Short mmCIF file of N, CA and C in Angstrom, two decimals:
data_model
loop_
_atom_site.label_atom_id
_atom_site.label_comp_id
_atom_site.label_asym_id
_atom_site.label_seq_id
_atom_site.Cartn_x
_atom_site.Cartn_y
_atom_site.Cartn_z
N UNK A 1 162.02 135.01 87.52
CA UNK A 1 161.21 133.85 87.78
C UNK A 1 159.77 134.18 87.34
N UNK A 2 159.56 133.51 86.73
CA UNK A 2 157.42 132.99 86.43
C UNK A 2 156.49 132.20 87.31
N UNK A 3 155.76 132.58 87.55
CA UNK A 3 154.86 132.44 88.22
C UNK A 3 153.86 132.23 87.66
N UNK A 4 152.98 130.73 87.27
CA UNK A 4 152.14 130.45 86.28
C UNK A 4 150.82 130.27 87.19
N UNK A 5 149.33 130.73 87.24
CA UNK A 5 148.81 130.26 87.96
C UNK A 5 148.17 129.29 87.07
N UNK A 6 147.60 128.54 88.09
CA UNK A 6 147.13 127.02 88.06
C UNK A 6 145.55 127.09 88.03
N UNK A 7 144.38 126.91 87.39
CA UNK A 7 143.18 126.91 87.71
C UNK A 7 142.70 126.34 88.44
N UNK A 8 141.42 127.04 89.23
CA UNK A 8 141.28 126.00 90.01
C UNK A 8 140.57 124.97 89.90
N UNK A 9 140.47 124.04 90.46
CA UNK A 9 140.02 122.53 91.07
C UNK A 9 138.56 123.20 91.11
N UNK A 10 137.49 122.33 90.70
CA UNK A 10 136.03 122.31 90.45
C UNK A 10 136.11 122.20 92.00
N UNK A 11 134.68 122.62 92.09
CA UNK A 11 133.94 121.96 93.69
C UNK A 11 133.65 121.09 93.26
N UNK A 12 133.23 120.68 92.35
CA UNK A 12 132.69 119.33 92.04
C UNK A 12 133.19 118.49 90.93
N UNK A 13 133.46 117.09 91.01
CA UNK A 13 133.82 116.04 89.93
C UNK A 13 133.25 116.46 88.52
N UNK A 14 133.62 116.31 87.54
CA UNK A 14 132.98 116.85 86.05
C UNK A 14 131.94 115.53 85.92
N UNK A 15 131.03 115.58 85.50
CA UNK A 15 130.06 114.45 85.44
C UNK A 15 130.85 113.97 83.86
N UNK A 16 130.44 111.85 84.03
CA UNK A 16 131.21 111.46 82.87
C UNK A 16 129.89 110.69 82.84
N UNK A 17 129.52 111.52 81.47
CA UNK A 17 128.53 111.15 80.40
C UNK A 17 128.38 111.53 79.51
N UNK A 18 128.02 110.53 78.50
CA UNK A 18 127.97 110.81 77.04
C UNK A 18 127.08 110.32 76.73
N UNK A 19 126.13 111.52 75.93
CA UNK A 19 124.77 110.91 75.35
C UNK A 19 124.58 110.86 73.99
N UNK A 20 123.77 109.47 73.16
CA UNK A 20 123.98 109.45 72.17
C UNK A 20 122.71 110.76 71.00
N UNK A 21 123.67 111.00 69.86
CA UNK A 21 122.52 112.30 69.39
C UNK A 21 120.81 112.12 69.36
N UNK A 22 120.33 112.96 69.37
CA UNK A 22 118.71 112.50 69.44
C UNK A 22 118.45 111.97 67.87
N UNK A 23 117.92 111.22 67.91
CA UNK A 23 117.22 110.86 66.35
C UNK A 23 115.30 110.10 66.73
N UNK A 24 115.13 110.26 65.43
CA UNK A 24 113.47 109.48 65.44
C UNK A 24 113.37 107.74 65.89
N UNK A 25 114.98 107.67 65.67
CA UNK A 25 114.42 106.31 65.99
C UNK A 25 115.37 105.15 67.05
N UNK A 26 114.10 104.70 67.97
CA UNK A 26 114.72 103.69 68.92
C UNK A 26 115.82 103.24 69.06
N UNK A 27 116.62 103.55 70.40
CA UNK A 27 118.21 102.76 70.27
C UNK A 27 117.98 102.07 71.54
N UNK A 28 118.18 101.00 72.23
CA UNK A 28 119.02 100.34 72.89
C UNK A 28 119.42 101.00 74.04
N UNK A 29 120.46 101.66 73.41
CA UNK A 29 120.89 102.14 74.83
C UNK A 29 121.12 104.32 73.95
N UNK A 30 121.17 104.60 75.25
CA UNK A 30 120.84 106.22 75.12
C UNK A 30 122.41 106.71 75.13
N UNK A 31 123.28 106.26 75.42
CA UNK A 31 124.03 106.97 76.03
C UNK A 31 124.85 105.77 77.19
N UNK A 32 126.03 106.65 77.80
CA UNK A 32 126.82 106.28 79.05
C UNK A 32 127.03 106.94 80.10
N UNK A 33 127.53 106.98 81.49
CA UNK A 33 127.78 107.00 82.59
C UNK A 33 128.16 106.03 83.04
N UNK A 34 129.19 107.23 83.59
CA UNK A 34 130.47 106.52 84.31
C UNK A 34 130.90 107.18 85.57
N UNK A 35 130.37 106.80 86.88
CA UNK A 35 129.85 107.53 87.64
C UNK A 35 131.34 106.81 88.73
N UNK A 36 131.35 107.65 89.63
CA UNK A 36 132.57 107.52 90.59
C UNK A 36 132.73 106.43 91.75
N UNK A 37 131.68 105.91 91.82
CA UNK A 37 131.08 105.10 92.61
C UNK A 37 129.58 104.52 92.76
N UNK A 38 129.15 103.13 93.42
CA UNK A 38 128.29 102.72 93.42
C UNK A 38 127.03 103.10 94.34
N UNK A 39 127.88 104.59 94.82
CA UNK A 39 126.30 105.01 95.85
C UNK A 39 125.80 105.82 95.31
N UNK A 40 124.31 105.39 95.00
CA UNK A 40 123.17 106.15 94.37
C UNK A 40 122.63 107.47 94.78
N UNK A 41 122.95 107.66 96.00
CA UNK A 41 122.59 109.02 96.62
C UNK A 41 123.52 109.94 96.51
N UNK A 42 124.82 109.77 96.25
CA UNK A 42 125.82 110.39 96.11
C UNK A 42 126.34 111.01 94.50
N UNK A 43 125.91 109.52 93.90
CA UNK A 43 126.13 109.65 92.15
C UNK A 43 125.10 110.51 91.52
N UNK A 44 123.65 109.98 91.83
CA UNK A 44 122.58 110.55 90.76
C UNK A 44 122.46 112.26 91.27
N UNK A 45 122.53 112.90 92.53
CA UNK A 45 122.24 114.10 91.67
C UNK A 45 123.13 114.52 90.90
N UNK A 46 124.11 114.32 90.75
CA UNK A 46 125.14 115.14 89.59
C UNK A 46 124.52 114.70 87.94
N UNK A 47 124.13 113.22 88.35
CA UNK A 47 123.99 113.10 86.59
C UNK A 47 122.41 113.60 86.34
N UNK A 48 121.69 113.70 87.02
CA UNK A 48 120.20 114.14 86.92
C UNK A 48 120.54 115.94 86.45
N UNK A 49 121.75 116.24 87.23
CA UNK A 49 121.68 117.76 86.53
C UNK A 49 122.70 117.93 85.58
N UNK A 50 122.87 117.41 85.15
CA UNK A 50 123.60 117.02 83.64
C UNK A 50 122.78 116.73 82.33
N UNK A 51 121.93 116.37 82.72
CA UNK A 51 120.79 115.64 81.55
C UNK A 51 120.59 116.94 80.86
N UNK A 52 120.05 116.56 79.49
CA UNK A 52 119.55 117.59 78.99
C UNK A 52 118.34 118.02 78.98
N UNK A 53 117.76 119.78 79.31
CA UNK A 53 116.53 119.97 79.87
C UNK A 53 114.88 119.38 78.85
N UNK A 54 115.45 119.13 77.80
CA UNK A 54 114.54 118.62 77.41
C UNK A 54 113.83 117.32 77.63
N UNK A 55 114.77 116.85 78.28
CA UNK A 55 114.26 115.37 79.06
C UNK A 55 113.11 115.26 80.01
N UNK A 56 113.50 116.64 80.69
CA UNK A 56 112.19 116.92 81.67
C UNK A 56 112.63 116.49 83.08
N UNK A 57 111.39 116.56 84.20
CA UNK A 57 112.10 116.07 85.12
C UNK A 57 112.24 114.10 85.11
N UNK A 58 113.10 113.84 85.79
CA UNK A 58 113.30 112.12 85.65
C UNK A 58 112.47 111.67 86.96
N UNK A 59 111.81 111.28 87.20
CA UNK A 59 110.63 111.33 88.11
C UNK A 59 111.16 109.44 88.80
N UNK A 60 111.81 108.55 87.80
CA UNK A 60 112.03 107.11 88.80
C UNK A 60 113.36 107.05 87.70
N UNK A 61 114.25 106.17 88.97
CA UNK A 61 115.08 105.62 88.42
C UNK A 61 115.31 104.31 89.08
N UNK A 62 115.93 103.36 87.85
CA UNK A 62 115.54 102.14 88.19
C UNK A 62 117.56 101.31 87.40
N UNK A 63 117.72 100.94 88.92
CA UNK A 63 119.33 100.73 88.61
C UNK A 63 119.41 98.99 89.23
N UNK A 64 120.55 98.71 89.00
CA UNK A 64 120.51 96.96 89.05
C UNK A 64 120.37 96.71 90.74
N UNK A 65 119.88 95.95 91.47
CA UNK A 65 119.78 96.32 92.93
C UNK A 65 121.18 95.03 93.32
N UNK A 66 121.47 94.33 92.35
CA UNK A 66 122.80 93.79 92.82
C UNK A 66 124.21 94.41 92.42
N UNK A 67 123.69 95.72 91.92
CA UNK A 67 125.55 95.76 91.73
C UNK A 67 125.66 97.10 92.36
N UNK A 68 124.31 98.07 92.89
CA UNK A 68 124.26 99.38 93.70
C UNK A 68 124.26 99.10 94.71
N UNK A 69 124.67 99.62 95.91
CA UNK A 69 124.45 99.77 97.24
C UNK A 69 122.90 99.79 97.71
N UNK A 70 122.57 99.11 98.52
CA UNK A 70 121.50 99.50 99.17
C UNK A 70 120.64 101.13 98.83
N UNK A 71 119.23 101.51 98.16
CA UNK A 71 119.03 102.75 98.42
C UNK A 71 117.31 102.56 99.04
N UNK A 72 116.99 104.16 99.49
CA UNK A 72 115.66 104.01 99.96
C UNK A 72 114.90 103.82 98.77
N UNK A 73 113.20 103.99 99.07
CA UNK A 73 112.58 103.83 97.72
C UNK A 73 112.36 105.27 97.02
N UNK A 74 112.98 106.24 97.62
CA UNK A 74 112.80 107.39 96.74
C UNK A 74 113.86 108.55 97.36
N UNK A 75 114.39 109.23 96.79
CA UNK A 75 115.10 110.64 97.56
C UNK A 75 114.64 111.98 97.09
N UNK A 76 114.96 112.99 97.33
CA UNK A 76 114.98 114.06 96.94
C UNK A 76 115.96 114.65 96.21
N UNK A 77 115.87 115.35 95.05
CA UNK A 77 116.93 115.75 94.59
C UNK A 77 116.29 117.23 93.92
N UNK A 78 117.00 118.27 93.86
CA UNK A 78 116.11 119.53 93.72
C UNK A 78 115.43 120.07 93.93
N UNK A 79 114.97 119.67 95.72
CA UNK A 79 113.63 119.67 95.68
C UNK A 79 112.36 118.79 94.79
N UNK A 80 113.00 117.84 93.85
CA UNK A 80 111.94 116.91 93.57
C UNK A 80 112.24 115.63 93.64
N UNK A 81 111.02 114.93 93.86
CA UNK A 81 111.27 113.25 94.75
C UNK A 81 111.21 112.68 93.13
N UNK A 82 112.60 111.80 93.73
CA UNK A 82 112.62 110.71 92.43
C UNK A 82 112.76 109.39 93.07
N UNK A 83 111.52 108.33 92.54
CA UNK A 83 111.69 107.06 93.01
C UNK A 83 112.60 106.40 93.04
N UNK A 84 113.61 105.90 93.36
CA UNK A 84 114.38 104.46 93.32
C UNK A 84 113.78 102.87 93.18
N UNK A 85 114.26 102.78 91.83
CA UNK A 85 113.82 101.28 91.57
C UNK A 85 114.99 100.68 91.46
N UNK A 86 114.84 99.23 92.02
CA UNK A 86 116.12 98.50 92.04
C UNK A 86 115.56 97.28 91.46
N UNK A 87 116.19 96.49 90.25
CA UNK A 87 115.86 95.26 89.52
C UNK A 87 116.92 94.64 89.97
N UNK A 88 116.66 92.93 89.41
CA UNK A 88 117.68 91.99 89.65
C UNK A 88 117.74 91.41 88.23
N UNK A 89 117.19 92.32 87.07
CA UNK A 89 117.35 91.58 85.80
C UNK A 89 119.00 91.01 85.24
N UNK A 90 118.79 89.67 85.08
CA UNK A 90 120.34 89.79 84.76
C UNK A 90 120.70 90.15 83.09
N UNK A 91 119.46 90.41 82.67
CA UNK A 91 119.37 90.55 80.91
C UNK A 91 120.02 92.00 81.16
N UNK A 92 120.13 92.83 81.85
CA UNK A 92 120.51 94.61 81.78
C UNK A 92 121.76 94.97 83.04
N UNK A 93 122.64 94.37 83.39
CA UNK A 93 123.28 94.26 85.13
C UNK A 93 124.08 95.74 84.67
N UNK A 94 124.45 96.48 83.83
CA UNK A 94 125.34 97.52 83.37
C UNK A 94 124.43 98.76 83.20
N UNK A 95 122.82 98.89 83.50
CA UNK A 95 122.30 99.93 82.63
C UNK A 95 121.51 100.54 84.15
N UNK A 96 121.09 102.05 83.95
CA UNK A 96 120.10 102.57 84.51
C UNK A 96 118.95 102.99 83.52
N UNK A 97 117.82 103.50 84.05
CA UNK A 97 116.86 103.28 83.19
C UNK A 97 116.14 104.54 84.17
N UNK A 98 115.99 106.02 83.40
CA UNK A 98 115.56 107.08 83.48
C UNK A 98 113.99 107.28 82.94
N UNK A 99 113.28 107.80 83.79
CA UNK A 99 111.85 107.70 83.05
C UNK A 99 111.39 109.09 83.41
N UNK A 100 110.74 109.99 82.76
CA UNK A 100 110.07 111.20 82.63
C UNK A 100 109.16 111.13 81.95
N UNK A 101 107.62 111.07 83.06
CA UNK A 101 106.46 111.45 82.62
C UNK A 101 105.81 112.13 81.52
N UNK A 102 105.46 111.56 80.27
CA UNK A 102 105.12 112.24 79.63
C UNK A 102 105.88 112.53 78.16
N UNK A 103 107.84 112.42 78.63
CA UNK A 103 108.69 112.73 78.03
C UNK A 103 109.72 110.99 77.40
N UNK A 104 109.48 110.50 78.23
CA UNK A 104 110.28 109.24 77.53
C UNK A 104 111.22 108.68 78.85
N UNK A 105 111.56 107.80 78.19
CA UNK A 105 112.88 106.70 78.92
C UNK A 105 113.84 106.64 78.29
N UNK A 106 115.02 106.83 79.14
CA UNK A 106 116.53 106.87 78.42
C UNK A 106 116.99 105.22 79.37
N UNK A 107 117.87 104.88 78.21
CA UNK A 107 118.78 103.67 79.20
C UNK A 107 120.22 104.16 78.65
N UNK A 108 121.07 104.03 79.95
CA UNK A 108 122.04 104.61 80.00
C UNK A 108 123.52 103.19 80.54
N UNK A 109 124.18 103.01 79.35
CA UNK A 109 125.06 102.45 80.11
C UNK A 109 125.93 102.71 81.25
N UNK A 110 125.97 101.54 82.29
CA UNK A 110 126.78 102.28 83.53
C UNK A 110 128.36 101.83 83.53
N UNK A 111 129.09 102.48 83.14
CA UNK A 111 130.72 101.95 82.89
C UNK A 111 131.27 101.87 84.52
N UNK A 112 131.29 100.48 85.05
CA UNK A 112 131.68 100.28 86.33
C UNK A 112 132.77 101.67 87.06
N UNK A 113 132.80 102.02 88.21
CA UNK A 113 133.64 103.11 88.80
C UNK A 113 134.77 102.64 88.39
N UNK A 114 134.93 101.92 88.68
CA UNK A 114 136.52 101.52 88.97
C UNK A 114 137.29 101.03 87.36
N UNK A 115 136.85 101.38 86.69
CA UNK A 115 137.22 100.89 85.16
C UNK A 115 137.99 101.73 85.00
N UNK A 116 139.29 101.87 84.04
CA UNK A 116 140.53 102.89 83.52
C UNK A 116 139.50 103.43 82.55
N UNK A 117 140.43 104.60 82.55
CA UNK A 117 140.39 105.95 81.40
C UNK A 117 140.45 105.12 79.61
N UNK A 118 141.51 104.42 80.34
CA UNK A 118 141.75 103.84 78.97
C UNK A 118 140.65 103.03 78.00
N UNK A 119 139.98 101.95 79.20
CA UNK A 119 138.89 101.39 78.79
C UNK A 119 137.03 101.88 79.30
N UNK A 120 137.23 102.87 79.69
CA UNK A 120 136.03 103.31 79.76
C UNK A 120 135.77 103.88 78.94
N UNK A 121 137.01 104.77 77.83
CA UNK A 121 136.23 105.58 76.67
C UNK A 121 135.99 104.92 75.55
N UNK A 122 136.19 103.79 75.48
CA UNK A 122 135.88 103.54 74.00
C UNK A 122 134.31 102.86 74.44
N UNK A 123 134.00 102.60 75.52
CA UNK A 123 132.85 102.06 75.87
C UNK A 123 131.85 103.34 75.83
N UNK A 124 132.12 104.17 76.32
CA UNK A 124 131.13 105.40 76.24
C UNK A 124 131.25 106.18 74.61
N UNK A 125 132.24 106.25 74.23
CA UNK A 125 132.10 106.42 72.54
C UNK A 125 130.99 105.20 71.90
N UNK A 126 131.20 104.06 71.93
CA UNK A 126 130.90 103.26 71.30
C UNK A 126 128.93 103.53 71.84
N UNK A 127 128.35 103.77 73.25
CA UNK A 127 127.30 103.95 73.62
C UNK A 127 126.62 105.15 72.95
N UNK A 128 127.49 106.31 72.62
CA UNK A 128 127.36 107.37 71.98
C UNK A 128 127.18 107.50 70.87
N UNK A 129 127.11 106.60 70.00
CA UNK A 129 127.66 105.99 68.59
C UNK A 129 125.97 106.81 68.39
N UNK A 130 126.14 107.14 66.63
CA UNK A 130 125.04 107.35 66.77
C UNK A 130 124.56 105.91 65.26
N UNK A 131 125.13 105.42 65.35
CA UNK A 131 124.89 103.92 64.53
C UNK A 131 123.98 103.07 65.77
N UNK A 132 123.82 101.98 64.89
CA UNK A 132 123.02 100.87 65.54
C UNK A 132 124.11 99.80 67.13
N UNK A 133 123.76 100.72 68.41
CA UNK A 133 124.61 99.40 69.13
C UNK A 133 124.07 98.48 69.97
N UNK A 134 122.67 98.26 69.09
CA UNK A 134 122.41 96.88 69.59
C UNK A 134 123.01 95.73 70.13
N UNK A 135 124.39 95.34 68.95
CA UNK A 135 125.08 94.24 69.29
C UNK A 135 126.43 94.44 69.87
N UNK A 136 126.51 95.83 70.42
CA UNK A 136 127.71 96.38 71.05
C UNK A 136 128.17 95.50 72.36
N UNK A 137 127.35 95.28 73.04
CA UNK A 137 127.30 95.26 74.72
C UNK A 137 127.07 93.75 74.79
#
């Protein structure tokens, strides 16, 4: 008999994001996330330490306040306070919007939790694109 071991199970969920390549020029949207759920205190530190360090720290984040759960106006995460902004724009209801002092703003599509495997990846490929996806969304 064989005895295969099995690896183990993360402590933690693999963060699902895909960011689109850096270039000189303006896109739309940055990238995707596809986060496990709609609580903000629970979701953002994983994707805040996912980012890439050149981003810097993300100092506010600003997510749709009708489709997130209730959050305070700021938390802690790393030891550093990041604001919570909550909009009711209905022009953006799918995006978060990352800002670092100094360093720039990413907008990040948010692929609802509850969406399949099946149809969440071509949405986060397509965000990743490093073509024009202005008229994607």
């Amino acid at each position: 008999m064989t005895t295969a071991l099995q690896p183990p199970l993360p402590s933690h969920p693999l963060l699902r994001l895909r960011l689109a390549p850096r270039s000189g020029m303006p896109r739309p949207i940055d990238g995707a996330w596809w986060p496990r759920s709609y609580d903000l205190l629970a979701e953002l530190p994983q994707l805040l330490a996912g980012l890439p360090l050149a981003w810097g720290h993300i100092s506010s984040v600003t997510v749709n306040g009708a489709t997130w759960s209730a959050t305070p106006g700021r938390m802690l995460v790393f030891n550093q306070v990041v604001r919570l902004r909550r909009a009711l724009a209905a022009s953006a209801p799918h995006t978060v919007v990352l800002l670092a002092p100094g360093r720039g703003r990413w907008d990040l599509l948010v692929v609802p939790p509850d969406t399949t495997g099946e149809a969440a990846e071509p949405l986060m490929a397509a965000a990743a694109d490093d073509g024009n996806v202005s008229d994607r969304y």
